[in-house]
Every structure is written in C-alpha cells, then in structure tokens.
Coordinates of C-alpha atoms in Angstrom, one line a residue:
M1 CA 170.6 125.1 186.5
N2 CA 173.4 127.7 186.2
G3 CA 173.5 131.5 186.0
K4 CA 173.1 131.7 182.2
Q5 CA 170.0 129.9 181.7
L6 CA 169.0 132.4 184.4
R7 CA 170.0 135.1 182.6
Y8 CA 168.2 133.8 179.2
I9 CA 165.0 134.3 181.5
T10 CA 165.7 138.1 183.0
A11 CA 166.4 138.8 179.4
I12 CA 162.9 137.5 178.2
A13 CA 161.6 139.7 180.9
E14 CA 163.6 142.7 180.1
T15 CA 162.3 142.6 176.3
G16 CA 159.0 141.2 176.5
S17 CA 159.3 138.5 174.2
I18 CA 161.4 135.5 173.5
R19 CA 162.7 136.9 170.3
G20 CA 163.8 140.3 172.1
G21 CA 165.7 138.3 174.8
A22 CA 167.4 135.7 172.1
A23 CA 168.7 139.1 170.1
L24 CA 169.8 140.9 173.3
L25 CA 171.9 138.1 173.8
G26 CA 172.4 136.9 170.3
K27 CA 171.3 133.7 170.9
D28 CA 168.6 131.7 168.8
A29 CA 165.4 132.1 169.8
S30 CA 164.5 128.2 169.8
T31 CA 167.3 127.9 172.4
M32 CA 165.6 130.6 174.5
A33 CA 161.9 129.0 174.3
R34 CA 163.2 125.4 175.1
T35 CA 165.2 126.9 178.3
L36 CA 162.1 128.7 179.5
K37 CA 159.8 125.5 179.1
K38 CA 162.3 123.4 180.7
M39 CA 162.6 126.0 183.6
E40 CA 158.8 126.3 183.9
Q41 CA 158.8 122.8 183.9
D42 CA 161.1 122.2 186.6
F43 CA 159.9 124.8 188.8
N44 CA 156.0 124.0 188.0
V45 CA 155.3 127.4 187.9
R46 CA 154.3 129.3 185.3
L47 CA 156.8 132.6 184.7
F48 CA 155.1 134.7 181.9
R49 CA 151.7 135.0 180.4
R50 CA 150.8 135.9 176.9
T51 CA 149.3 139.4 176.2
P52 CA 148.9 141.8 172.7
E53 CA 151.8 143.5 173.9
G54 CA 154.1 140.6 174.5
L55 CA 155.0 138.5 177.4
R56 CA 154.2 139.9 180.6
T57 CA 155.4 138.5 184.1
T58 CA 153.1 136.4 186.4
P59 CA 153.0 137.2 189.7
E60 CA 154.7 134.0 190.5
G61 CA 157.5 135.4 187.5
E62 CA 157.7 138.5 189.6
A63 CA 158.5 137.0 193.0
V64 CA 161.4 134.9 191.5
L65 CA 162.9 137.3 188.7
G66 CA 164.3 139.6 191.2
I67 CA 166.0 137.0 192.9
M68 CA 167.5 135.3 189.6
E69 CA 168.7 139.0 188.4
E70 CA 170.6 138.5 191.8
I71 CA 172.2 135.5 191.2
V72 CA 173.2 136.5 187.4
R73 CA 174.8 139.6 188.8
S74 CA 176.3 137.9 191.5
C75 CA 177.6 134.9 189.5
E76 CA 179.1 137.5 186.8
V77 CA 181.4 139.1 189.1
L78 CA 183.0 136.0 190.8
P79 CA 186.8 136.8 191.6
G80 CA 189.1 135.2 189.6
G81 CA 193.2 134.5 189.7
E82 CA 196.1 133.5 188.0
A83 CA 195.6 130.9 185.4
L84 CA 196.6 127.2 185.9
P85 CA 199.1 125.6 183.6
A86 CA 197.4 123.5 180.8
N87 CA 199.1 120.7 181.7
K88 CA 199.0 121.0 185.4
A89 CA 197.9 117.5 187.1
L90 CA 196.0 117.7 190.5
T91 CA 199.3 116.1 192.3
D92 CA 198.8 118.5 195.3
R93 CA 195.5 117.4 196.2
E94 CA 194.0 113.9 197.1
I95 CA 193.6 111.6 194.4
L96 CA 192.5 108.0 194.0
P97 CA 192.7 105.9 190.8
S98 CA 189.6 105.9 188.9
S99 CA 189.0 101.9 189.8
E100 CA 188.7 103.1 193.5
V101 CA 184.9 104.1 193.7
L102 CA 184.0 104.8 197.3
P103 CA 181.9 102.0 198.7
G104 CA 177.9 102.4 198.3
S105 CA 178.5 105.4 195.2
E106 CA 178.5 105.1 191.7
A107 CA 180.8 106.8 189.1
L108 CA 178.9 109.6 187.7
P109 CA 180.0 111.6 184.8
S110 CA 180.7 115.2 185.5
S111 CA 177.9 116.3 183.7
A112 CA 175.1 114.0 185.2
A113 CA 172.9 115.6 187.4
L114 CA 172.2 114.1 190.9
P115 CA 169.4 111.6 191.2
G116 CA 165.9 113.2 191.2
S117 CA 166.9 116.1 189.1
A118 CA 167.3 116.5 185.5
A119 CA 170.5 116.7 183.8
L120 CA 171.3 119.9 182.0
P121 CA 174.0 120.9 179.6
S122 CA 176.5 123.3 181.5
R123 CA 179.1 124.4 179.3
E124 CA 177.2 125.1 176.3
A125 CA 179.7 127.4 174.6
L126 CA 178.5 130.5 173.2
P127 CA 180.0 132.4 170.2
S128 CA 182.3 135.2 171.0
S129 CA 179.7 137.5 169.8
E130 CA 177.4 136.8 172.4
T131 CA 178.8 139.0 175.1
L132 CA 176.5 139.4 178.0
P133 CA 175.4 142.9 178.8
G134 CA 177.9 144.3 181.5
S135 CA 180.5 142.2 180.9
E136 CA 183.5 142.7 179.0
A137 CA 184.5 139.7 176.7
L138 CA 188.5 139.2 176.6
P139 CA 189.7 138.8 173.1
S140 CA 190.3 135.2 172.2
S141 CA 194.0 135.6 172.0
E142 CA 194.1 137.1 175.7
A143 CA 192.3 134.1 177.1
L144 CA 193.7 132.9 179.9
P145 CA 196.4 129.8 179.2
G146 CA 194.9 126.7 180.0
T147 CA 191.4 127.9 180.9
R148 CA 188.2 127.1 178.8
A149 CA 186.3 129.9 179.9
I150 CA 183.6 130.8 177.1
P151 CA 184.4 134.0 175.1
G152 CA 182.7 137.1 176.1
S153 CA 180.9 135.0 179.2
P154 CA 182.2 135.2 182.5
A155 CA 183.1 132.0 184.1
G156 CA 180.6 132.6 186.9
S157 CA 177.9 132.6 184.4
N158 CA 178.1 128.5 183.8
L159 CA 178.7 127.7 187.2
T160 CA 176.1 125.3 188.1
E161 CA 174.4 125.0 191.5
Q162 CA 175.3 121.6 192.0
E163 CA 178.9 122.6 191.3
I164 CA 178.3 125.5 194.0
R165 CA 177.2 122.6 196.3
Y166 CA 180.0 120.6 195.4
L167 CA 182.8 122.9 196.0
L168 CA 181.0 124.0 199.4
T169 CA 180.9 120.6 200.7
I170 CA 184.8 120.1 200.0
R171 CA 185.4 123.2 201.8
D172 CA 183.3 122.2 204.6
C173 CA 184.7 118.4 204.9
G174 CA 188.1 119.4 204.3
S175 CA 188.9 116.2 202.0
I176 CA 187.8 115.4 198.7
S177 CA 187.2 111.9 199.7
R178 CA 185.1 112.9 202.8
A179 CA 182.8 115.1 200.4
A180 CA 182.5 112.4 197.8
A181 CA 181.3 110.3 200.7
E182 CA 178.7 112.8 202.1
L183 CA 177.8 113.5 198.5
Y184 CA 177.3 110.4 197.6
I185 CA 179.1 110.4 194.2
A186 CA 182.6 109.0 193.4
Q187 CA 185.7 110.8 194.5
P188 CA 187.4 110.6 190.5
S189 CA 184.1 112.5 189.5
L190 CA 184.3 115.1 192.2
S191 CA 187.7 115.7 191.2
Q192 CA 187.0 116.1 187.9
V193 CA 184.5 118.7 188.4
L194 CA 186.8 120.3 190.7
R195 CA 189.3 120.7 188.0
Q196 CA 186.9 121.7 185.3
V197 CA 185.7 124.7 187.8
E198 CA 189.2 125.8 188.5
E199 CA 190.3 125.9 185.1
E200 CA 187.3 128.2 184.2
F201 CA 187.8 130.6 187.1
G202 CA 191.9 130.2 186.1
L203 CA 193.0 129.9 190.1
M204 CA 193.5 126.7 192.3
I205 CA 190.9 126.8 194.8
F206 CA 192.2 124.4 197.6
K207 CA 195.6 123.0 198.1
R208 CA 196.8 119.5 199.9
T209 CA 197.7 119.5 203.3
S210 CA 198.8 117.2 205.9
R211 CA 195.1 116.9 207.0
G212 CA 193.5 116.8 203.7
V213 CA 192.9 119.9 201.6
E214 CA 191.8 123.5 202.5
P215 CA 191.4 126.8 200.4
T216 CA 194.0 128.6 198.7
E217 CA 193.8 132.4 199.5
A218 CA 192.0 133.0 196.3
G219 CA 190.0 129.9 196.5
R220 CA 188.8 131.2 199.9
V221 CA 187.4 134.6 198.6
L222 CA 185.8 132.9 195.7
L223 CA 184.3 130.2 198.2
A224 CA 182.8 132.9 200.1
S225 CA 181.1 134.2 197.1
L226 CA 179.9 131.1 196.2
H227 CA 178.0 130.6 199.8
A228 CA 176.0 133.8 199.2
I229 CA 175.0 132.6 195.9
R230 CA 173.8 129.0 196.9
G231 CA 171.9 131.2 199.7
L232 CA 170.5 133.3 196.8
Y233 CA 169.4 129.9 195.1
R234 CA 168.1 128.4 198.2
R235 CA 165.7 131.9 198.3
L236 CA 164.6 130.8 194.7
E237 CA 163.6 127.7 195.9
L238 CA 161.7 128.7 198.7
T239 CA 159.9 131.4 196.7
V240 CA 159.0 129.1 193.9
E241 CA 157.7 126.3 196.5
E242 CA 155.2 129.0 197.8
F243 CA 153.6 128.7 194.4
Q244 CA 153.8 125.3 193.9
D245 CA 150.4 124.6 196.2
M246 CA 152.7 121.9 198.2
K247 CA 152.6 119.7 195.1
R248 CA 156.4 119.5 194.7
G249 CA 159.3 120.1 196.6
T250 CA 162.0 118.7 199.0
I251 CA 162.2 118.8 202.8
T252 CA 165.8 117.9 204.3
F253 CA 165.9 117.6 208.0
G254 CA 168.3 116.0 211.0
V255 CA 167.2 113.6 213.6
P256 CA 169.0 111.8 216.5
Q257 CA 168.9 108.1 215.5
N258 CA 166.8 106.9 218.8
L259 CA 164.5 109.8 218.5
G260 CA 163.9 109.2 214.6
A261 CA 163.2 105.5 215.5
Y262 CA 160.4 107.1 217.9
L263 CA 159.3 109.7 215.7
L264 CA 159.7 108.8 212.1
P265 CA 157.4 105.9 211.8
M266 CA 154.5 108.1 213.1
V267 CA 155.1 111.0 211.2
L268 CA 156.0 109.8 207.5
P269 CA 153.1 108.0 206.6
A270 CA 151.0 111.0 207.7
F271 CA 152.7 113.5 205.9
S272 CA 153.4 111.6 202.9
A273 CA 149.7 110.6 202.5
Q274 CA 148.6 113.9 202.7
Y275 CA 151.7 115.7 200.5
P276 CA 152.8 112.4 198.3
G277 CA 154.6 115.1 196.0
I278 CA 156.9 116.3 198.5
R279 CA 160.0 114.6 199.2
V280 CA 161.3 114.1 202.7
R281 CA 164.9 113.4 203.5
F282 CA 166.6 113.0 206.9
R283 CA 170.0 112.5 208.3
E284 CA 170.6 110.9 211.5
N285 CA 173.1 112.5 214.0
N286 CA 174.0 113.9 217.4
S287 CA 172.6 117.3 218.5
T288 CA 175.8 119.0 218.4
E289 CA 176.4 117.7 214.7
L290 CA 173.0 119.1 213.8
D291 CA 173.6 122.4 214.6
R292 CA 176.4 122.4 212.5
L293 CA 174.7 120.7 209.6
L294 CA 171.8 123.6 210.0
L295 CA 174.5 126.6 210.1
A296 CA 176.0 125.1 207.0
D297 CA 173.0 125.0 205.1
K298 CA 173.0 121.3 204.7
I299 CA 169.4 120.5 206.6
D300 CA 166.4 122.8 206.6
F301 CA 165.8 122.0 210.3
S302 CA 166.5 119.8 213.2
I303 CA 163.9 117.7 215.4
M304 CA 166.1 117.0 218.8
H305 CA 165.7 117.1 222.1
F306 CA 166.7 120.8 223.8
Q307 CA 170.5 121.5 225.0
E308 CA 172.0 124.9 225.0
E309 CA 170.6 127.6 223.3
N310 CA 172.3 128.5 220.1
T311 CA 171.5 132.2 219.3
A312 CA 171.7 131.9 215.6
L313 CA 168.8 129.5 215.5
A314 CA 165.0 129.3 216.4
Y315 CA 163.2 126.8 218.3
E316 CA 159.8 125.4 218.4
A317 CA 158.8 123.3 221.4
F318 CA 156.7 120.6 221.0
F319 CA 156.4 118.9 224.6
D320 CA 158.2 117.8 227.7
D321 CA 159.2 114.4 227.9
P322 CA 159.7 113.2 231.7
F323 CA 162.5 111.1 233.0
Y324 CA 161.7 107.8 234.8
L325 CA 163.8 105.6 237.4
V326 CA 163.8 102.1 235.9
I327 CA 164.9 99.4 238.2
P328 CA 165.0 95.5 238.0
G329 CA 161.4 94.5 239.0
G330 CA 162.7 92.3 242.0
M331 CA 164.2 95.4 243.6
T332 CA 160.8 96.8 244.0
G333 CA 160.3 95.9 247.5
R334 CA 163.8 96.6 248.8
F335 CA 163.1 100.5 248.1
G336 CA 159.5 100.8 248.5
F337 CA 158.6 103.3 246.2
P338 CA 155.3 104.9 247.0
E339 CA 152.6 103.9 244.7
G340 CA 150.6 106.7 242.4
R341 CA 152.9 109.9 242.9
R342 CA 156.2 111.0 241.5
L343 CA 159.5 110.0 243.4
L344 CA 161.2 113.2 245.0
E345 CA 164.9 113.6 246.2
E346 CA 164.5 112.0 249.5
D347 CA 163.1 109.0 247.6
L348 CA 166.1 108.7 245.2
Q349 CA 168.1 109.0 248.3
L350 CA 166.9 105.5 249.2
L351 CA 169.0 104.0 246.3
G352 CA 172.4 104.4 248.4
N353 CA 174.9 102.0 247.3
S354 CA 173.0 100.5 244.3
P355 CA 174.9 100.0 241.0
F356 CA 173.9 102.3 238.1
I357 CA 174.0 101.5 234.5
M358 CA 174.7 105.1 232.4
V359 CA 174.8 105.9 228.8
A360 CA 178.1 107.7 227.5
R361 CA 179.2 110.9 228.6
G362 CA 178.5 113.5 225.9
Q363 CA 174.8 112.1 225.2
K364 CA 172.1 114.2 226.4
L365 CA 170.4 111.6 228.2
R366 CA 174.1 111.1 230.5
Q367 CA 173.4 115.2 230.9
V368 CA 170.0 114.8 232.5
A369 CA 170.9 112.0 234.6
D370 CA 174.0 113.5 235.8
Q371 CA 171.9 116.3 236.8
I372 CA 169.3 114.5 238.8
L373 CA 172.1 112.9 240.8
E374 CA 173.8 115.9 241.6
T375 CA 170.7 117.5 242.8
C376 CA 169.7 114.4 244.8
G377 CA 173.7 114.6 246.1
I378 CA 174.0 111.2 245.3
T379 CA 177.7 110.0 243.9
P380 CA 176.8 107.1 241.5
D381 CA 178.2 103.7 241.7
I382 CA 178.6 103.1 237.8
R383 CA 178.9 99.7 237.0
F384 CA 178.7 99.7 233.1
E385 CA 178.4 102.5 230.7
T386 CA 177.4 102.1 227.0
K387 CA 176.4 104.0 224.2
S388 CA 173.1 102.2 223.8
M389 CA 169.9 103.4 225.5
E390 CA 168.6 99.9 224.9
T391 CA 171.5 98.4 226.1
A392 CA 171.1 99.9 229.3
K393 CA 167.7 99.0 229.8
R394 CA 168.3 95.2 229.1
L395 CA 171.1 95.5 231.3
T396 CA 168.6 96.9 234.1
A397 CA 166.1 94.1 233.5
A398 CA 168.6 91.6 233.8
G399 CA 169.7 92.9 237.7
L400 CA 172.6 94.8 237.1
G401 CA 172.0 97.7 238.4
V402 CA 169.4 100.6 237.9
T403 CA 169.1 103.5 235.2
F404 CA 167.2 106.5 234.1
L405 CA 165.2 106.7 231.0
P406 CA 162.7 109.1 229.3
G407 CA 159.0 108.3 229.1
S408 CA 159.0 108.4 225.2
Y409 CA 161.8 105.8 225.0
L410 CA 160.4 103.3 227.7
T411 CA 159.1 100.5 224.8
L412 CA 160.8 101.9 221.9
Y413 CA 162.8 98.9 221.3
S414 CA 161.3 96.1 223.5
G415 CA 158.7 95.9 226.3
M416 CA 158.9 96.5 230.2
E417 CA 159.3 92.6 231.0
G418 CA 161.4 92.1 234.1
L419 CA 161.3 95.9 234.9
A420 CA 159.6 98.7 236.9
C421 CA 159.5 102.5 236.3
F422 CA 158.6 105.2 238.4
Q423 CA 158.1 108.9 237.3
L424 CA 160.7 111.6 238.6
D425 CA 159.4 114.8 240.1
E426 CA 159.5 117.8 238.0
S427 CA 161.7 119.5 241.1
L428 CA 164.7 117.3 240.2
G429 CA 164.9 118.5 236.4
A430 CA 164.1 115.4 235.5
S431 CA 162.8 115.9 231.4
W432 CA 164.1 117.4 228.3
Q433 CA 162.3 119.0 225.8
L434 CA 161.3 118.1 222.2
V435 CA 162.1 120.8 219.9
A436 CA 162.3 121.5 216.3
A437 CA 165.2 124.0 215.5
Y438 CA 166.3 126.3 212.1
P439 CA 168.2 129.2 211.3
K440 CA 166.8 132.4 212.2
K441 CA 168.1 133.9 209.1
G442 CA 165.9 132.3 206.1
G443 CA 163.3 130.7 208.2
L444 CA 161.3 127.7 207.2
S445 CA 159.8 126.9 203.7
R446 CA 156.2 126.2 203.6
S447 CA 156.6 122.4 203.1
A448 CA 158.9 122.2 206.2
R449 CA 156.1 124.2 208.4
E450 CA 153.6 121.9 207.2
F451 CA 155.7 118.9 208.1
L452 CA 156.1 120.4 211.8
R453 CA 152.4 120.9 212.0
V454 CA 151.7 117.3 210.8
L455 CA 154.4 115.9 213.3
G456 CA 152.7 118.2 216.1
D457 CA 149.2 116.6 215.5
C458 CA 150.7 113.2 215.6
L459 CA 152.4 113.6 218.9
A460 CA 149.2 114.8 220.1
D461 CA 147.4 112.1 218.8
H462 CA 150.0 109.3 220.3
R463 CA 150.1 111.2 223.9
A464 CA 146.4 111.4 224.2

C-alpha cells in the first residue's frame, strides 16, 4: 500500500461516498471503488457500511482511519532536496552487474511485491488537475529536472510501505548488497528501487564510503521521517489485526539457534494447529543481535535467555533453567559426588586440576560457567574451547574433560551415553532465565501475545 491509496480511503470517509471521494480528488469513481475493495480484502476487515445517508465507517474503520490520516499527512510533507541530473548514473554507490544476483535470491522487477503480498501499482500517474487537498502542485514547467514526481501530488504520497522498508534496511546495513541479502532480493533490483525513489524526491539519499554507503545530510532527514512513517504503518497493521479474530496476520520473532532447536519443534505445531492463518517467521541469532533487531523494528519479539536488562525492552519470564556439571561416566568414582542433592561450592572444589571443556567467550552459556567457577574460587584448566555446546558435550563423553550445561540442553541433540550429570545448587548462581523480550514502546500484537501464551503452555506440559 502507499500514501495515495490511503488518501483514497480517507477521502471516501470524509465525503461519505465513493463518488464524493472521487470528486474531491478528481479521480474516477471506479478507481476509488477498486482501491477500497482491494484494501478491505487485504485487511480482511470491512471499513464502511451502507446507510440511507451514504457510507459510514464501521468500528473497525474508525479504529484505522485516524492512523491512515496520520500516514497521509506525514507522507505529504516529506522533505526533498536538490534534483539529481536526469542522466546521473549511480556511480557513487555499490553496483553489481545485473547478472550478479546474490546467491539464493531471484531478481524481482522493481514493482514486484514480496512473496505473500499482492503487487499494487505504485506509480499510477495523476493528471495535473488532480491535486490532493493541502498540497501545492508545481506547474509542469517547474518540475525538478530529472525527477518523475507526479504533478500536483507530493512524491511521498506515492511511496510504498515496501520502499520505505527497503530504504531503512539499506541505512541499517550500511551496504546495498548486504541489505539486498537481508531482504532476499537481487542487489540490482534494490539499486533500481533506490534510484527511482531518489528521482522522485529529487535528492541523493545515500553516498558511497570506504565501508559501503551512508546517508547524505538530506537523506538522513528523509530517513528519520520514513522511520516514523514505518512505525505508523506498523500501528495500522496491529490495529487491523485486532479485528481479524486471529484469522490472518504475521508474526516475526528472533531466537538463538540452540534455543530454537529446543523450542520451535514444541511450539510451532501447536500454534499452527490453533491458528493456521497466522504466518510465523523467525530469525536465528545471538541475544545481542536480537536486541538490535528488536529496536530496529525488524522483529516483533525475541525469545532468549536473559542477560543484561535493556531499559527500552520489556521482559516476560517463562522459567529458570538450572545448570548441571557434566562429567565423563568413568569419573564418578573419583569425586564421590553425593546422590540426591545438588552440588555445593565445596563439592565443585573437588574438581581440583581437572581439565575443563568450555564454549567460546561471549556466549551466554560461557558467562554462566565463568560465574560458577568464580564463585567457587576455581581457576579452570581449560583444555578445549568450542562454539558448539554439543561439541563440548561429546568431548566430555570422550573423557577429555568436564563441562557445564543447562538442563534443557542435556539431551537436545543426543543422549547422555558415557556421561554423568549433577545439578548445581542455586547458591552458585547456576541457572538462566528463559524470557520473551519486546520493545516497551508499541507492545505486542494480539497474535504475538497468543503465540507466547501457547509457548508457555507447551513449556509447562513439557516440564511437567
């Protein structure tokens, strides 16, 4: 969708009829009717009802029209700048020949919709007489050279939600090629979209640097406005979703890879069975990167083990996951650890000069392990470090040392053959908390909250 299409809907609401809205904007009534029908179909929400006095907004329509009007106003006043020469090539940014499509991506025409969304014309020209109220049309003779702004219609009114997302992704990635990879589109297609938007606004949004691209001064101002508009689109989506009765929608969340292997086979079948119309997408990354994605509005929420509190995020806890000392089965007689109780500080000190196998520094699992050893006053003899929790476990089973693992991961990828495990006492700080995190500003959609409810139920059943 774009600002122009939203303006059609607000004009219908303002005049109380499709013909009235068409007359207000100087548009053909059939075009207005098609736009309204398509938007109601896409939203799966009825925006207007017929009455003897004309069209009246439904309660759902009342809820979304205010947000639509905010988007329209914001798009109409987007800042512009000096025009790009008509023949200026993109020589000052990253360009790949059109044949160099990124691996795993297919070139899309610039007007193509992303998979799962309907393609809408985003560049339908308005005759010069169809100036939107509140905007001043430039006479055709005064058009900025090299631009293709629609006479009488601010460039921002034609900007699509998809284009906004593309531009903000380039900004966040600092590279057109990296942004294309993140968006799963071909780099030449993304460059083409950028060029078209720059021509419409008559300014250069990004400049090339030794590290990739960065916004120009004018581009930085424009992108800040686009970030706010994207937030309005997100509000619109969440508001519409409240009226869809969980029949349609999309959830996007983040989860660390190992945690995803533990949780997703448990929760996704249960959630999809209850809400088959809700599309679920997830991104796998570490906790630090998940926080960045949350604050950049790339994901709705994340599921992770709690680290340091981020004051911009809210947290909902599920359970505390205790840690275990894991040793080769043949070593149990050497230490004489007691059966039936958790290990205390003095028990761990019996490890003495035993070799340790640890996961790499920077991982949350390593942070908890280091805290346990520090509490016990143990300087470990670390024989091997690995990025893989499962590798640490299998090396322990091979008799090469001892390690620490959380309870939920003990049998994640393999069994406990050749191993013995002992739960650690809470006094050692030997646990981590499974939480969902999401931005305090904006909160969670209904479908996201329902997903977390189903996850909580699945965890309760699994741990019972």
